[in-house]
Amino acid sequence: MPEQITLYHDVHKASPYSHKVELALLEAGASFKSHGFDVYSKPSWFVEGVNPITGKIPALTYGGPDVPPEQPSPLSTKLTESSVILEFIADVFPSSDLLPKDPVSRARVRFFADAVAKHVETPAVQFLRGLGTYEKLLEGLEVVQGLLPEEGKYAVGDTFTIADAAAAPFFARLELMVKTDVGGFEPGMGKKLGEALEAEKFARFRKYRKALLERESMKKSFDLDQMEVAWRAIFAKQS
Ligand SMILES: N[C@@H](CCC(=O)N[C@@H](CS)C(=O)NCC(=O)O)C(=O)O
């Protein structure tokens, strides 16, 4: 019997960090429970029993008895930080090839995921919240684009890895900003970002984004129309 896995995420599934983990679990063919709650009013069972360290999502429990998500067992392992959880999933499901076997490719996967974290995550979140410019985000995307192989669908060749799981949630959300102009930024800025991404110099990025958005795991975990409704509600509350 495989160990139980429960993924904790925000109720709207808006978090790109939780989305990374969900993608990896889907790609690995893992059987898991998924439990969403309001991260702005966290239940005490979560803060006390699942992630007392940071209180953030995503968090994952692994092993222990099969319990309801709201009654986490002291016997399960508790994990947090999306990058750590991605590596863990790759280790638990080695046949998924989420991490390649040879050391050079493994290092490339980690380097790419680290570059996404350093150059795309913060500018994307800042721009979305109206705290940063789309130009800064474009700079980060150019850095990451520069790491893509000339050939091969994904970050490190033709196999989907945790590097792709780390990037895909941000690219899906970029698509949403561009198509709907929803976010904490000035009206029209999402469209401007979209226009800039249509430039010839982003052709490689667009090809990669398309490959990621076409994955079955992405189709199962990200519904653009539903996310637009969720974002409108979130940003209406914050304005
Ligand atoms: N570095 C963390 C970031 C996680 C994170 O920022 N989670 C946010 C949601 S997107 C959260 O839990 N916010 C609620 C809080 O900080 O209390 C990761 O990669 O897992």
mmCIF file with all atom_site columns, N, CA and C and ligand atoms in Angstrom, residues 10 14-18 20-21 37 39-40 42 46 51 54-59 80-85 121 125 129 170, ligand 1:
data_model
loop_
_atom_site.group_PDB
_atom_site.id
_atom_site.type_symbol
_atom_site.label_atom_id
_atom_site.label_alt_id
_atom_site.label_comp_id
_atom_site.label_asym_id
_atom_site.label_entity_id
_atom_site.label_seq_id
_atom_site.pdbx_PDB_ins_code
_atom_site.Cartn_x
_atom_site.Cartn_y
_atom_site.Cartn_z
_atom_site.occupancy
_atom_site.B_iso_or_equiv
_atom_site.pdbx_formal_charge
_atom_site.auth_seq_id
_atom_site.auth_comp_id
_atom_site.auth_asym_id
_atom_site.auth_atom_id
_atom_site.pdbx_PDB_model_num
ATOM   1   N N   . ASP A 1 10  ? -4.548 26.762 -0.765  1.00 0.00 ? 10  ASP A N   1
ATOM   2   C CA  . ASP A 1 10  ? -5.577 27.788 -0.523  1.00 0.00 ? 10  ASP A CA  1
ATOM   3   C C   . ASP A 1 10  ? -6.871 27.381 -1.224  1.00 0.00 ? 10  ASP A C   1
ATOM   4   N N   . ALA A 1 14  ? -5.296 29.522 -5.880  1.00 0.00 ? 14  ALA A N   1
ATOM   5   C CA  . ALA A 1 14  ? -4.641 30.654 -6.548  1.00 0.00 ? 14  ALA A CA  1
ATOM   6   C C   . ALA A 1 14  ? -3.121 30.589 -6.388  1.00 0.00 ? 14  ALA A C   1
ATOM   7   N N   . SER A 1 15  ? -2.642 29.910 -5.350  1.00 0.00 ? 15  SER A N   1
ATOM   8   C CA  . SER A 1 15  ? -1.199 29.930 -5.061  1.00 0.00 ? 15  SER A CA  1
ATOM   9   C C   . SER A 1 15  ? -0.392 29.174 -6.115  1.00 0.00 ? 15  SER A C   1
ATOM   10  N N   . PRO A 1 16  ? 0.547  29.868 -6.762  1.00 0.00 ? 16  PRO A N   1
ATOM   11  C CA  . PRO A 1 16  ? 1.401  29.160 -7.731  1.00 0.00 ? 16  PRO A CA  1
ATOM   12  C C   . PRO A 1 16  ? 2.309  28.137 -7.045  1.00 0.00 ? 16  PRO A C   1
ATOM   13  N N   . TYR A 1 17  ? 2.611  28.388 -5.757  1.00 0.00 ? 17  TYR A N   1
ATOM   14  C CA  . TYR A 1 17  ? 3.507  27.468 -5.034  1.00 0.00 ? 17  TYR A CA  1
ATOM   15  C C   . TYR A 1 17  ? 2.798  26.131 -4.795  1.00 0.00 ? 17  TYR A C   1
ATOM   16  N N   . SER A 1 18  ? 1.532  26.193 -4.407  1.00 0.00 ? 18  SER A N   1
ATOM   17  C CA  . SER A 1 18  ? 0.775  24.948 -4.225  1.00 0.00 ? 18  SER A CA  1
ATOM   18  C C   . SER A 1 18  ? 0.574  24.265 -5.578  1.00 0.00 ? 18  SER A C   1
ATOM   19  N N   . LYS A 1 20  ? 2.569  24.173 -8.084  1.00 0.00 ? 20  LYS A N   1
ATOM   20  C CA  . LYS A 1 20  ? 3.777  23.409 -8.445  1.00 0.00 ? 20  LYS A CA  1
ATOM   21  C C   . LYS A 1 20  ? 3.670  21.982 -7.916  1.00 0.00 ? 20  LYS A C   1
ATOM   22  N N   . VAL A 1 21  ? 3.274  21.894 -6.633  1.00 0.00 ? 21  VAL A N   1
ATOM   23  C CA  . VAL A 1 21  ? 3.227  20.590 -5.961  1.00 0.00 ? 21  VAL A CA  1
ATOM   24  C C   . VAL A 1 21  ? 2.127  19.720 -6.577  1.00 0.00 ? 21  VAL A C   1
ATOM   25  N N   . PHE A 1 37  ? -8.235 25.569 2.078   1.00 0.00 ? 37  PHE A N   1
ATOM   26  C CA  . PHE A 1 37  ? -8.878 26.353 3.153   1.00 0.00 ? 37  PHE A CA  1
ATOM   27  C C   . PHE A 1 37  ? -8.481 27.815 2.972   1.00 0.00 ? 37  PHE A C   1
ATOM   28  N N   . VAL A 1 39  ? -6.551 30.818 3.515   1.00 0.00 ? 39  VAL A N   1
ATOM   29  C CA  . VAL A 1 39  ? -5.227 31.060 4.116   1.00 0.00 ? 39  VAL A CA  1
ATOM   30  C C   . VAL A 1 39  ? -5.171 32.383 4.888   1.00 0.00 ? 39  VAL A C   1
ATOM   31  N N   . TYR A 1 40  ? -6.218 33.206 4.695   1.00 0.00 ? 40  TYR A N   1
ATOM   32  C CA  . TYR A 1 40  ? -6.232 34.473 5.439   1.00 0.00 ? 40  TYR A CA  1
ATOM   33  C C   . TYR A 1 40  ? -6.929 34.323 6.794   1.00 0.00 ? 40  TYR A C   1
ATOM   34  N N   . LYS A 1 42  ? -6.560 31.157 8.984   1.00 0.00 ? 42  LYS A N   1
ATOM   35  C CA  . LYS A 1 42  ? -6.104 29.756 9.026   1.00 0.00 ? 42  LYS A CA  1
ATOM   36  C C   . LYS A 1 42  ? -6.688 28.991 10.206  1.00 0.00 ? 42  LYS A C   1
ATOM   37  N N   . PHE A 1 46  ? -4.427 23.465 11.333  1.00 0.00 ? 46  PHE A N   1
ATOM   38  C CA  . PHE A 1 46  ? -3.358 23.559 10.329  1.00 0.00 ? 46  PHE A CA  1
ATOM   39  C C   . PHE A 1 46  ? -2.100 24.152 10.960  1.00 0.00 ? 46  PHE A C   1
ATOM   40  N N   . ASN A 1 51  ? 1.628  22.861 9.780   1.00 0.00 ? 51  ASN A N   1
ATOM   41  C CA  . ASN A 1 51  ? 2.784  23.728 9.504   1.00 0.00 ? 51  ASN A CA  1
ATOM   42  C C   . ASN A 1 51  ? 2.985  24.779 10.589  1.00 0.00 ? 51  ASN A C   1
ATOM   43  N N   . THR A 1 54  ? 5.985  27.862 9.525   1.00 0.00 ? 54  THR A N   1
ATOM   44  C CA  . THR A 1 54  ? 5.716  29.113 8.793   1.00 0.00 ? 54  THR A CA  1
ATOM   45  C C   . THR A 1 54  ? 4.219  29.390 8.647   1.00 0.00 ? 54  THR A C   1
ATOM   46  N N   . GLY A 1 55  ? 3.392  28.380 8.827   1.00 0.00 ? 55  GLY A N   1
ATOM   47  C CA  . GLY A 1 55  ? 1.942  28.560 8.660   1.00 0.00 ? 55  GLY A CA  1
ATOM   48  C C   . GLY A 1 55  ? 1.541  28.719 7.203   1.00 0.00 ? 55  GLY A C   1
ATOM   49  N N   . LYS A 1 56  ? 2.500  28.530 6.277   1.00 0.00 ? 56  LYS A N   1
ATOM   50  C CA  . LYS A 1 56  ? 2.179  28.767 4.864   1.00 0.00 ? 56  LYS A CA  1
ATOM   51  C C   . LYS A 1 56  ? 1.730  27.499 4.156   1.00 0.00 ? 56  LYS A C   1
ATOM   52  N N   . ILE A 1 57  ? 1.053  27.730 3.022   1.00 0.00 ? 57  ILE A N   1
ATOM   53  C CA  . ILE A 1 57  ? 0.792  26.635 2.092   1.00 0.00 ? 57  ILE A CA  1
ATOM   54  C C   . ILE A 1 57  ? 1.730  26.856 0.904   1.00 0.00 ? 57  ILE A C   1
ATOM   55  N N   . PRO A 1 58  ? 2.113  25.826 0.156   1.00 0.00 ? 58  PRO A N   1
ATOM   56  C CA  . PRO A 1 58  ? 1.671  24.457 0.307   1.00 0.00 ? 58  PRO A CA  1
ATOM   57  C C   . PRO A 1 58  ? 2.316  23.786 1.504   1.00 0.00 ? 58  PRO A C   1
ATOM   58  N N   . ALA A 1 59  ? 1.580  22.782 2.025   1.00 0.00 ? 59  ALA A N   1
ATOM   59  C CA  . ALA A 1 59  ? 2.149  21.871 3.016   1.00 0.00 ? 59  ALA A CA  1
ATOM   60  C C   . ALA A 1 59  ? 1.657  20.489 2.625   1.00 0.00 ? 59  ALA A C   1
ATOM   61  N N   . THR A 1 80  ? 6.977  21.311 4.033   1.00 0.00 ? 80  THR A N   1
ATOM   62  C CA  . THR A 1 80  ? 6.562  22.594 3.469   1.00 0.00 ? 80  THR A CA  1
ATOM   63  C C   . THR A 1 80  ? 7.706  23.119 2.596   1.00 0.00 ? 80  THR A C   1
ATOM   64  N N   . GLU A 1 81  ? 7.490  24.264 1.918   1.00 0.00 ? 81  GLU A N   1
ATOM   65  C CA  . GLU A 1 81  ? 8.397  24.845 0.923   1.00 0.00 ? 81  GLU A CA  1
ATOM   66  C C   . GLU A 1 81  ? 8.282  24.044 -0.388  1.00 0.00 ? 81  GLU A C   1
ATOM   67  N N   . SER A 1 82  ? 7.679  24.696 -1.377  1.00 0.00 ? 82  SER A N   1
ATOM   68  C CA  . SER A 1 82  ? 7.366  23.994 -2.625  1.00 0.00 ? 82  SER A CA  1
ATOM   69  C C   . SER A 1 82  ? 8.587  23.338 -3.271  1.00 0.00 ? 82  SER A C   1
ATOM   70  N N   . SER A 1 83  ? 9.743  24.002 -3.221  1.00 0.00 ? 83  SER A N   1
ATOM   71  C CA  . SER A 1 83  ? 10.918 23.419 -3.902  1.00 0.00 ? 83  SER A CA  1
ATOM   72  C C   . SER A 1 83  ? 11.364 22.129 -3.214  1.00 0.00 ? 83  SER A C   1
ATOM   73  N N   . VAL A 1 84  ? 11.239 22.116 -1.885  1.00 0.00 ? 84  VAL A N   1
ATOM   74  C CA  . VAL A 1 84  ? 11.612 20.911 -1.128  1.00 0.00 ? 84  VAL A CA  1
ATOM   75  C C   . VAL A 1 84  ? 10.602 19.790 -1.425  1.00 0.00 ? 84  VAL A C   1
ATOM   76  N N   . ILE A 1 85  ? 9.338  20.152 -1.465  1.00 0.00 ? 85  ILE A N   1
ATOM   77  C CA  . ILE A 1 85  ? 8.302  19.132 -1.708  1.00 0.00 ? 85  ILE A CA  1
ATOM   78  C C   . ILE A 1 85  ? 8.455  18.547 -3.118  1.00 0.00 ? 85  ILE A C   1
ATOM   79  N N   . GLU A 1 121 ? 9.712  34.374 -10.075 1.00 0.00 ? 121 GLU A N   1
ATOM   80  C CA  . GLU A 1 121 ? 8.695  34.342 -9.009  1.00 0.00 ? 121 GLU A CA  1
ATOM   81  C C   . GLU A 1 121 ? 8.426  35.722 -8.413  1.00 0.00 ? 121 GLU A C   1
ATOM   82  N N   . VAL A 1 125 ? 5.009  37.959 -8.888  1.00 0.00 ? 125 VAL A N   1
ATOM   83  C CA  . VAL A 1 125 ? 4.107  38.224 -7.754  1.00 0.00 ? 125 VAL A CA  1
ATOM   84  C C   . VAL A 1 125 ? 4.014  39.733 -7.500  1.00 0.00 ? 125 VAL A C   1
ATOM   85  N N   . ARG A 1 129 ? 0.632  42.062 -7.846  1.00 0.00 ? 129 ARG A N   1
ATOM   86  C CA  . ARG A 1 129 ? 0.096  42.825 -6.712  1.00 0.00 ? 129 ARG A CA  1
ATOM   87  C C   . ARG A 1 129 ? 0.162  44.335 -6.927  1.00 0.00 ? 129 ARG A C   1
ATOM   88  N N   . PHE A 1 170 ? 3.611  29.736 -12.887 1.00 0.00 ? 170 PHE A N   1
ATOM   89  C CA  . PHE A 1 170 ? 3.817  31.171 -13.122 1.00 0.00 ? 170 PHE A CA  1
ATOM   90  C C   . PHE A 1 170 ? 3.434  31.525 -14.559 1.00 0.00 ? 170 PHE A C   1
HETATM 91  N N1  . LIG B 2 .   ? 8.531  29.903 -0.397  1.00 0.00 ? 1   LIG B N1  1
HETATM 92  C C1  . LIG B 2 .   ? 7.231  29.329 -0.178  1.00 0.00 ? 1   LIG B C1  1
HETATM 93  C C2  . LIG B 2 .   ? 6.181  30.371 -0.468  1.00 0.00 ? 1   LIG B C2  1
HETATM 94  C C3  . LIG B 2 .   ? 4.801  29.923 -0.008  1.00 0.00 ? 1   LIG B C3  1
HETATM 95  C C4  . LIG B 2 .   ? 3.822  31.085 0.110   1.00 0.00 ? 1   LIG B C4  1
HETATM 96  O O1  . LIG B 2 .   ? 4.206  32.266 -0.013  1.00 0.00 ? 1   LIG B O1  1
HETATM 97  N N2  . LIG B 2 .   ? 2.568  30.764 0.366   1.00 0.00 ? 1   LIG B N2  1
HETATM 98  C C5  . LIG B 2 .   ? 1.540  31.784 0.540   1.00 0.00 ? 1   LIG B C5  1
HETATM 99  C C6  . LIG B 2 .   ? 0.415  31.589 -0.471  1.00 0.00 ? 1   LIG B C6  1
HETATM 100 S S1  . LIG B 2 .   ? 0.949  31.898 -2.111  1.00 0.00 ? 1   LIG B S1  1
HETATM 101 C C7  . LIG B 2 .   ? 0.923  31.674 1.936   1.00 0.00 ? 1   LIG B C7  1
HETATM 102 O O2  . LIG B 2 .   ? 0.838  30.606 2.511   1.00 0.00 ? 1   LIG B O2  1
HETATM 103 N N3  . LIG B 2 .   ? 0.458  32.808 2.466   1.00 0.00 ? 1   LIG B N3  1
HETATM 104 C C8  . LIG B 2 .   ? -0.215 32.854 3.748   1.00 0.00 ? 1   LIG B C8  1
HETATM 105 C C9  . LIG B 2 .   ? 0.715  33.280 4.843   1.00 0.00 ? 1   LIG B C9  1
HETATM 106 O O3  . LIG B 2 .   ? 1.849  33.712 4.567   1.00 0.00 ? 1   LIG B O3  1
HETATM 107 O O4  . LIG B 2 .   ? 0.306  33.207 5.981   1.00 0.00 ? 1   LIG B O4  1
HETATM 108 C C10 . LIG B 2 .   ? 7.075  28.082 -1.053  1.00 0.00 ? 1   LIG B C10 1
HETATM 109 O O5  . LIG B 2 .   ? 7.723  28.012 -2.105  1.00 0.00 ? 1   LIG B O5  1
HETATM 110 O O6  . LIG B 2 .   ? 6.342  27.158 -0.665  1.00 0.00 ? 1   LIG B O6  1
#
